[in-house]
Short mmCIF file of C-alpha atoms in Angstrom, two decimals:
data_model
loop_
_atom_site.label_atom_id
_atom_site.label_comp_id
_atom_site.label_asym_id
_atom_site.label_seq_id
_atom_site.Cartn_x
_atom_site.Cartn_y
_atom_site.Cartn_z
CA UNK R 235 37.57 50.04 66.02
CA UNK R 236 35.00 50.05 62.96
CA UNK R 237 31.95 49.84 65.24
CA UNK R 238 33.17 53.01 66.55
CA UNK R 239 33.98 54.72 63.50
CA UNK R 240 31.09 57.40 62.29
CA UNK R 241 30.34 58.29 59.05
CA UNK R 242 32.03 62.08 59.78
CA UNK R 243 35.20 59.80 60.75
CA UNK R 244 34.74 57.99 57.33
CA UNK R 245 34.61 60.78 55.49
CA UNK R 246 37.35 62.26 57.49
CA UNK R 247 39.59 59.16 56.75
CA UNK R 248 39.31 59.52 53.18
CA UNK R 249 40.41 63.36 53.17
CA UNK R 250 43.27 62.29 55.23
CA UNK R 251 44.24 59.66 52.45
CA UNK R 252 44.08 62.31 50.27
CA UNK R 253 46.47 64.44 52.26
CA UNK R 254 48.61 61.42 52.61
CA UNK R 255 48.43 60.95 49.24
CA UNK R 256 49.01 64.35 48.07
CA UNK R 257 52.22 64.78 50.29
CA UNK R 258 54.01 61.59 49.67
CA UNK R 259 53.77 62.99 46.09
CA UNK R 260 56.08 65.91 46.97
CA UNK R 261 59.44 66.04 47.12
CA UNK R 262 60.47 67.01 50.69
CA UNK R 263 57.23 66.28 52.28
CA UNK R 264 56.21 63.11 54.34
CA UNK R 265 52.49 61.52 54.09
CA UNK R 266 53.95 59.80 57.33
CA UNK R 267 53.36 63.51 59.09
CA UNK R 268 49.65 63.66 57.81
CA UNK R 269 48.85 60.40 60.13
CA UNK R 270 50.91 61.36 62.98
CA UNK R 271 49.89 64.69 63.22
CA UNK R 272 46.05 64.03 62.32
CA UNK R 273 45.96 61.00 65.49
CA UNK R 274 45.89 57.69 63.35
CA UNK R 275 49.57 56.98 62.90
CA UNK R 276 49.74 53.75 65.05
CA UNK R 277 46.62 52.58 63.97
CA UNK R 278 47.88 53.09 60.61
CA UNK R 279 51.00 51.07 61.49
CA UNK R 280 49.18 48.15 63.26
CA UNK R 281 47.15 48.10 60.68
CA UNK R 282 49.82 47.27 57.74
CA UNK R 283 51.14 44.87 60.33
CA UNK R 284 48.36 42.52 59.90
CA UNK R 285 49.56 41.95 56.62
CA UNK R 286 51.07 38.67 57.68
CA UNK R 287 50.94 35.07 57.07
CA UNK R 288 47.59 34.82 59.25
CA UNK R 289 46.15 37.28 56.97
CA UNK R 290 47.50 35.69 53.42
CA UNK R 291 45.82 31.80 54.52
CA UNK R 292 42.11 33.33 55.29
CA UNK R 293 42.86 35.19 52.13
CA UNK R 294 43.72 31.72 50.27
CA UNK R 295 41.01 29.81 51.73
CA UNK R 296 38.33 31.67 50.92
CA UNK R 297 37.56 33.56 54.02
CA UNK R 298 37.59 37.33 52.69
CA UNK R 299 35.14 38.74 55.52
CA UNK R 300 37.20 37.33 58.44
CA UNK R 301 40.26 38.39 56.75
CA UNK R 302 38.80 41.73 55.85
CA UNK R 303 38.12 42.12 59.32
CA UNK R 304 41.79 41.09 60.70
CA UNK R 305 43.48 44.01 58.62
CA UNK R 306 41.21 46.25 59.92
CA UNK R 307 40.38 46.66 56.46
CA UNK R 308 37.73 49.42 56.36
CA UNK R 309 40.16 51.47 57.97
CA UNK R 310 42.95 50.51 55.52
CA UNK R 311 40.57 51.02 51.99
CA UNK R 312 39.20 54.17 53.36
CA UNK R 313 43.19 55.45 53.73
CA UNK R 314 44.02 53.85 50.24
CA UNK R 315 40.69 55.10 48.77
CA UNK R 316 41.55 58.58 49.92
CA UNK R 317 45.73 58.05 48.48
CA UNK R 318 44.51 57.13 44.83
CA UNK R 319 42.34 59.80 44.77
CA UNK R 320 44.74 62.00 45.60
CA UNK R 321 47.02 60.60 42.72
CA UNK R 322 44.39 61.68 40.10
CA UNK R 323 43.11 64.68 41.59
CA UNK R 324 44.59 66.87 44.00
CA UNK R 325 47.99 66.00 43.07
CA UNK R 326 47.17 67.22 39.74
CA UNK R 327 46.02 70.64 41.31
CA UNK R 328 49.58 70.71 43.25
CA UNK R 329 51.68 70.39 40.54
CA UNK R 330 49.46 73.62 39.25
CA UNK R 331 50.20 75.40 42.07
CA UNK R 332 53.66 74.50 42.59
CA UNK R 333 54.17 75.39 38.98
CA UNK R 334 52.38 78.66 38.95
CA UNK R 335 52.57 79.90 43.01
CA UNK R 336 55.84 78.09 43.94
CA UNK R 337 57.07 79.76 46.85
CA UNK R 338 53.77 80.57 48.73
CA UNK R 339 52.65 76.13 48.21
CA UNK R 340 56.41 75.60 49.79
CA UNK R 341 55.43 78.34 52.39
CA UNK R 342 52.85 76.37 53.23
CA UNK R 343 54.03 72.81 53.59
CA UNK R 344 57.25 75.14 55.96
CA UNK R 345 54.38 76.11 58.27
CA UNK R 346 52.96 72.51 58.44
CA UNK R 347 56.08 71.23 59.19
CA UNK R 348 56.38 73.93 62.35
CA UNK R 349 53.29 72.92 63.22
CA UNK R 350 54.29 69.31 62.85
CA UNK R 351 57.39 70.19 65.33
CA UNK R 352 55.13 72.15 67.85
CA UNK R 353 52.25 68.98 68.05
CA UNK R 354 54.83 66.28 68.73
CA UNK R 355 57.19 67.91 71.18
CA UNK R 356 54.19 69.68 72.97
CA UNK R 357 53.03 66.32 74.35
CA UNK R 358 56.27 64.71 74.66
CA UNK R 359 57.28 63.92 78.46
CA UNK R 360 59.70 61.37 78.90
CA UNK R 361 62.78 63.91 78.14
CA UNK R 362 66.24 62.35 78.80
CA UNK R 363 69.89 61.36 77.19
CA UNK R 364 68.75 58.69 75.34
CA UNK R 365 65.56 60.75 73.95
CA UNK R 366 67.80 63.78 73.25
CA UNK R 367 70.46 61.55 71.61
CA UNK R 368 68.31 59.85 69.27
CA UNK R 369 66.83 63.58 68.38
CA UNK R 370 70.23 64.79 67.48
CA UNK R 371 70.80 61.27 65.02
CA UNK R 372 67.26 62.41 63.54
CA UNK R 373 67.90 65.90 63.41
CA UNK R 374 71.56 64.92 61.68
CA UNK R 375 70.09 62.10 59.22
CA UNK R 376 67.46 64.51 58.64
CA UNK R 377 69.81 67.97 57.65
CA UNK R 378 72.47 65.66 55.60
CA UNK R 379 70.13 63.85 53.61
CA UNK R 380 68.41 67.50 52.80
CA UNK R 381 71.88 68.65 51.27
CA UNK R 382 73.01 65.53 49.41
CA UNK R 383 73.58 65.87 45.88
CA UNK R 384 71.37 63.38 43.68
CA UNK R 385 73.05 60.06 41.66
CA UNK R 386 72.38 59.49 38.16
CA UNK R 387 69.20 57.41 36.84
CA UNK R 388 70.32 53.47 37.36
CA UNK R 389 67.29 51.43 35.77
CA UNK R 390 68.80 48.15 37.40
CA UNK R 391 66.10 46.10 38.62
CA UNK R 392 67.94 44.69 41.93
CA UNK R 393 67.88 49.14 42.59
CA UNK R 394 64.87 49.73 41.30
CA UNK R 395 63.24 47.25 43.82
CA UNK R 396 65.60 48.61 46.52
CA UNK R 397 63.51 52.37 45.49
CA UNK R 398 60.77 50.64 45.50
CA UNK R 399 61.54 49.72 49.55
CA UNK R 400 62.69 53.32 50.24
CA UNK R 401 60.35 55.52 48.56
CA UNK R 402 57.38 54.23 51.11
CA UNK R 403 59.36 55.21 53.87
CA UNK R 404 57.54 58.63 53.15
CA UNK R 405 54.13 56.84 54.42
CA UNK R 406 55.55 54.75 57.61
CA UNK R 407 58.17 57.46 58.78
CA UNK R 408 57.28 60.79 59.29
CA UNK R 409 59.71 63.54 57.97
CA UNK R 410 61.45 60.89 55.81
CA UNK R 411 60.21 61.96 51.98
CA UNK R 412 60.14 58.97 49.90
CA UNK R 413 59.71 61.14 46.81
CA UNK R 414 62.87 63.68 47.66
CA UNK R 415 64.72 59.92 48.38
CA UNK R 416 63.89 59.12 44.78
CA UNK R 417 65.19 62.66 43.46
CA UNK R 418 68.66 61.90 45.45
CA UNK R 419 69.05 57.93 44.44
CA UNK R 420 68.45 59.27 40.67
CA UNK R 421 65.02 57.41 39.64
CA UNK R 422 62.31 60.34 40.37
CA UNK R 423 61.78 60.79 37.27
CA UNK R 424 62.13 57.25 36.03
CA UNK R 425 59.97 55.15 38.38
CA UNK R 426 57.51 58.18 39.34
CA UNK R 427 57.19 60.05 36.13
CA UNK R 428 58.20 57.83 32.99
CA UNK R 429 57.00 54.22 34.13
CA UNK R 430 53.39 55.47 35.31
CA UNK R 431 52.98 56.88 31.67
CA UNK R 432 54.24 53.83 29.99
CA UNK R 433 51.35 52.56 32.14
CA UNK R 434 48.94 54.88 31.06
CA UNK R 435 50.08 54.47 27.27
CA UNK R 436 49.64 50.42 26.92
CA UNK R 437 45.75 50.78 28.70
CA UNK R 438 45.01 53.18 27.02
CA UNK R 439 46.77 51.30 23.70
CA UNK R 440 45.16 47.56 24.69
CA UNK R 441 41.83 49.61 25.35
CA UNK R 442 41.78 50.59 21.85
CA UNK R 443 42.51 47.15 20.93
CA UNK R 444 46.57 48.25 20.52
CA UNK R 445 48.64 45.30 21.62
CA UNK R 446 51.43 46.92 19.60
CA UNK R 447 53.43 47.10 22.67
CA UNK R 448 54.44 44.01 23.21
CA UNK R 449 57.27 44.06 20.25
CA UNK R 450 57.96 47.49 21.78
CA UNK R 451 61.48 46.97 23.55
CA UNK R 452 61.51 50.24 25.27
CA UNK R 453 58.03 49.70 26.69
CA UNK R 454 58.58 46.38 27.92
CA UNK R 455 61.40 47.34 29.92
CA UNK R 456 59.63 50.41 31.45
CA UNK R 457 56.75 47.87 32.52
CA UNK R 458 59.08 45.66 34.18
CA UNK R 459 60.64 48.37 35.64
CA UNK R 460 57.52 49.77 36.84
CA UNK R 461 56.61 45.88 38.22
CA UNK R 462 59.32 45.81 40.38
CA UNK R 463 59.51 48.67 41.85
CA UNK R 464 55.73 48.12 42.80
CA UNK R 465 56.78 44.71 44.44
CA UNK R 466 59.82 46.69 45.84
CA UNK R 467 57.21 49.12 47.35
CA UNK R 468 54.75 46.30 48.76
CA UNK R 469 57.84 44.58 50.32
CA UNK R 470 58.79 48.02 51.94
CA UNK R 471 55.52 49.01 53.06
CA UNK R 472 54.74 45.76 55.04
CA UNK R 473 58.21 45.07 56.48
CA UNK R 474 58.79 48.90 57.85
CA UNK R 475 55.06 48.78 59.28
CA UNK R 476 56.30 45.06 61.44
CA UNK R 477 59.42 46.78 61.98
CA UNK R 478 58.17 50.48 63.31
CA UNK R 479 55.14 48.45 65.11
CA UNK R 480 58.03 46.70 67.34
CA UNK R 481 59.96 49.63 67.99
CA UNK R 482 57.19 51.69 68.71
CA UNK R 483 55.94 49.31 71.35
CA UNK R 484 59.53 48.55 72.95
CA UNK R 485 60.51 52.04 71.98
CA UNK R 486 58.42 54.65 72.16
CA UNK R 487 59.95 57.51 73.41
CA UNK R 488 63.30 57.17 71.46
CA UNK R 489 60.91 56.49 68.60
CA UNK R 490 58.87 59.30 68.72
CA UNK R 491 62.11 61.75 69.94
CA UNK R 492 63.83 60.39 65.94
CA UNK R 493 61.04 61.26 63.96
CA UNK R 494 60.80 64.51 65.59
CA UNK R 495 64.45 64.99 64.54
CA UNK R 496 63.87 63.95 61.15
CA UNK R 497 60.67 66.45 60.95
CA UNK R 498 62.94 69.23 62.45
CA UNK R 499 65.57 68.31 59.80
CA UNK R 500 63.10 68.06 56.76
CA UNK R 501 63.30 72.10 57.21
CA UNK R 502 65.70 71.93 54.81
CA UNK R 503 64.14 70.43 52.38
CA UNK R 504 61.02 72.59 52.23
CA UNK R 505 62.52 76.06 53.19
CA UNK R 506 60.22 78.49 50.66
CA UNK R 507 63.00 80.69 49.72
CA UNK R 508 64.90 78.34 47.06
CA UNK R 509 66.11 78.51 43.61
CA UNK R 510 65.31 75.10 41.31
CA UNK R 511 68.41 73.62 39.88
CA UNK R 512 67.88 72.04 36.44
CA UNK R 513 69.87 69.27 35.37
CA UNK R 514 71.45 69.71 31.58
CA UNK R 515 72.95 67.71 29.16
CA UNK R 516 76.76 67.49 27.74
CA UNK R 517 75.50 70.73 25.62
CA UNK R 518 74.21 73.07 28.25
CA UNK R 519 70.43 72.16 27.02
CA UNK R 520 68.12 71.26 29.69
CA UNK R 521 66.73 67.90 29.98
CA UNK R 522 63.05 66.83 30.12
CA UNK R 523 61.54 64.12 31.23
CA UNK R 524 58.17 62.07 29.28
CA UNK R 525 55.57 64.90 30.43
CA UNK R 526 57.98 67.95 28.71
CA UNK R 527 59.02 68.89 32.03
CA UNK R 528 62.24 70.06 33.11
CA UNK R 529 64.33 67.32 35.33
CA UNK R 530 65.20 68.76 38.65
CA UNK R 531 68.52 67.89 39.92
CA UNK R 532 68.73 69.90 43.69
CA UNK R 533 68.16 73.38 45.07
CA UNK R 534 69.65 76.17 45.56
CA UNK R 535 68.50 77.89 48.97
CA UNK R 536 68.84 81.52 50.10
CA UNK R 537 67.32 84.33 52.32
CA UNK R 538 64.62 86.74 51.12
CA UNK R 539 64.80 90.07 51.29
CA UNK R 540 61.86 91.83 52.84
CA UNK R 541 58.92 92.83 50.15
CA UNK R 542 55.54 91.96 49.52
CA UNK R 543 56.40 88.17 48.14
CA UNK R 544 57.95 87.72 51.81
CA UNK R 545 55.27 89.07 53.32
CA UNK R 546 52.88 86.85 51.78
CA UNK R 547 54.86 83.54 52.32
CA UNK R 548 55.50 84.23 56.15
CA UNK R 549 51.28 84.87 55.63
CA UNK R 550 51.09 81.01 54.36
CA UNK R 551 53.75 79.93 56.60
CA UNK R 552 51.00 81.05 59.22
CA UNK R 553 48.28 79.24 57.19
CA UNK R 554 50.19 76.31 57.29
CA UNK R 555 50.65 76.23 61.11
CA UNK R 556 47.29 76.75 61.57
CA UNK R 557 46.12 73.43 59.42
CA UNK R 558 47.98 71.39 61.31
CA UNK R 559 46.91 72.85 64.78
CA UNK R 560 43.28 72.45 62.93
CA UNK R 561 44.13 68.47 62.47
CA UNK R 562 45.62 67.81 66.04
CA UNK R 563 42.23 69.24 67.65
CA UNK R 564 39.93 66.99 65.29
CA UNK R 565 42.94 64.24 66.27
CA UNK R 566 42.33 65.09 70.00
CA UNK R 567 38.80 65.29 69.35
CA UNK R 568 38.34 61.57 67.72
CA UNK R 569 40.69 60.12 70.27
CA UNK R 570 38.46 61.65 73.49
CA UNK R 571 35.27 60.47 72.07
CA UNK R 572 36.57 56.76 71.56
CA UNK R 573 38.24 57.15 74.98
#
């Protein structure tokens, strides 16, 4: 696969790990749609499957190049490159935007998902009961967990890992939104938010020669809470890649039929037209989390009525479509030359 891989592909990679990156990020939207959509989504899959046993004794004995080689590893860094820089960069610029242009970013991520919808079922074939029934579970899954109503914060480590597991669904299972899980289970703030700035705070303290931290209760517990749901996410991300890589070899058409269901009943989650839902404490004040933002507790959705606003959203609804038709022909395009 890597002696076919240009250096347009390369660079191609890491803008898709930054679209990756930049969706899982977002509450409602699945980095899991970036690869299927943009034509590496198995590749990602079999790739995280050669995280394995094999893979951890050429580690241990010394043999980095072979084992480099037997994770398809170029692939892999290029992805993860493209994810981290995503975390520092254009992450940054969409919290901006959803901040200052709301509606016409959730427009947006609404037409990719249509798009999404339109890609997968245009080239699926094998249409029968079992297909259709496993779209209606997706479609159901999908719509309920859109409407739940989120749990409080639970810092329990034996969760936290747990969140850890779930909220990289977002990158192995297209339309399920690790983040949005996170905002329903009660730790979005906590394990997203508040433990990456405890981070932040104790390198940037020991960097200044600040080892204060260490008889700083609070901080210690965010650390370890921050440590396991890393682990929690390492554990998830391997076994749903060995897990979706043997259904999507037994399974493929039932497979693909569920994630379509879950994409079609994402909708929910990223309709445009929606009204944020604060949550407040015993005193009617609203709460904020370590940044000074507001904590978001659900939404409240609604129809538009027709004015300019509307008009411009259904215009980035349109924009949104058209990115994703835009990745599916450089998708199609990659897969016909390596064909």
């Amino acid at each position: 696969m890597e002696s076919t891989r240009t250096l347009t592909d390369k660079i191609f990679l890491i803008l898709k790990g930054l679209g990756m990156g930049a969706a899982n990020k977002v509450p409602g939207i699945s980095g899991g749609v970036v690869a299927f959509v943009a034509g590496f989504y198995e590749e990602f899959i079999y790739s995280l499957k050669k995280v394995n046993g094999k893979a951890f004794k050429l580690f241990i004995n010394g043999r980095f190049n072979s084992f480099y080689n037997y994770i398809n590893g170029r692939f892999l860094s290029l992805l993860f490159f493209g994810m981290i820089v995503s975390y520092f960069s254009v992450s940054k610029i969409l919290d901006y935007l959803i901040k200052h242009y709301e509606l016409y970013v959730w427009s947006v991520f609404f037409g990719m998902i249509i798009g999404s919808i339109y890609y997968i079922n245009k080239d699926f074939k094998d249409r029968n009961y079992k297909t259709y029934l496993s779209l209606a579970i997706g479609i159901l899954l999908g719509v309920g967990i859109s409407f739940l109503s989120p749990a409080k914060e639970n810092d329990n480590l034996w969760f936290v890992f747990f969140c850890g597991i779930i909220s990289v669904s977002g990158m192995t299972l297209p339309g399920f939104s690790g983040s949005f899980i996170l905002i329903l289970l009660g730790n979005y703030v906590l394990l997203l938010v508040d433990s990456v700035n405890a981070l932040y705070d104790t390198f940037s303290e020991m960097f200044n020669g600040d080892f204060s931290f260490t008889t700083n209760p609070e901080r210690i517990r965010m650390l370890k809470v921050l440590a396991v749901f890393t682990l929690g996410s390492v554990t998830g991300l391997v076994t749903f890649s060995h897990l979706l890589s043997y259904i999507l070899k037994h399974y493929k058409s039932i497979t693909t039929s569920a994630i379509l269901g879950f994409i079609i009943g994402s909708l929910g989650v990223v309709w445009p037209w929606k009204k944020t839902i604060y949550k407040l404490d015993s005193n009617g004040s609203f709460l904020f989390d370590s940044t000074g933002s507001k904590v978001v507790q659900n939404y409240q959705r609604f129809f538009p009525e027709l004015n300019t606003d509307t008009y411009l959203a259904i215009g980035f609804i349109i924009v949104g479509i058209a990115l994703v038709l835009a990745l599916e022909w450089y998708g199609q395009k990659t897969r016909h030359l390596k064909d």
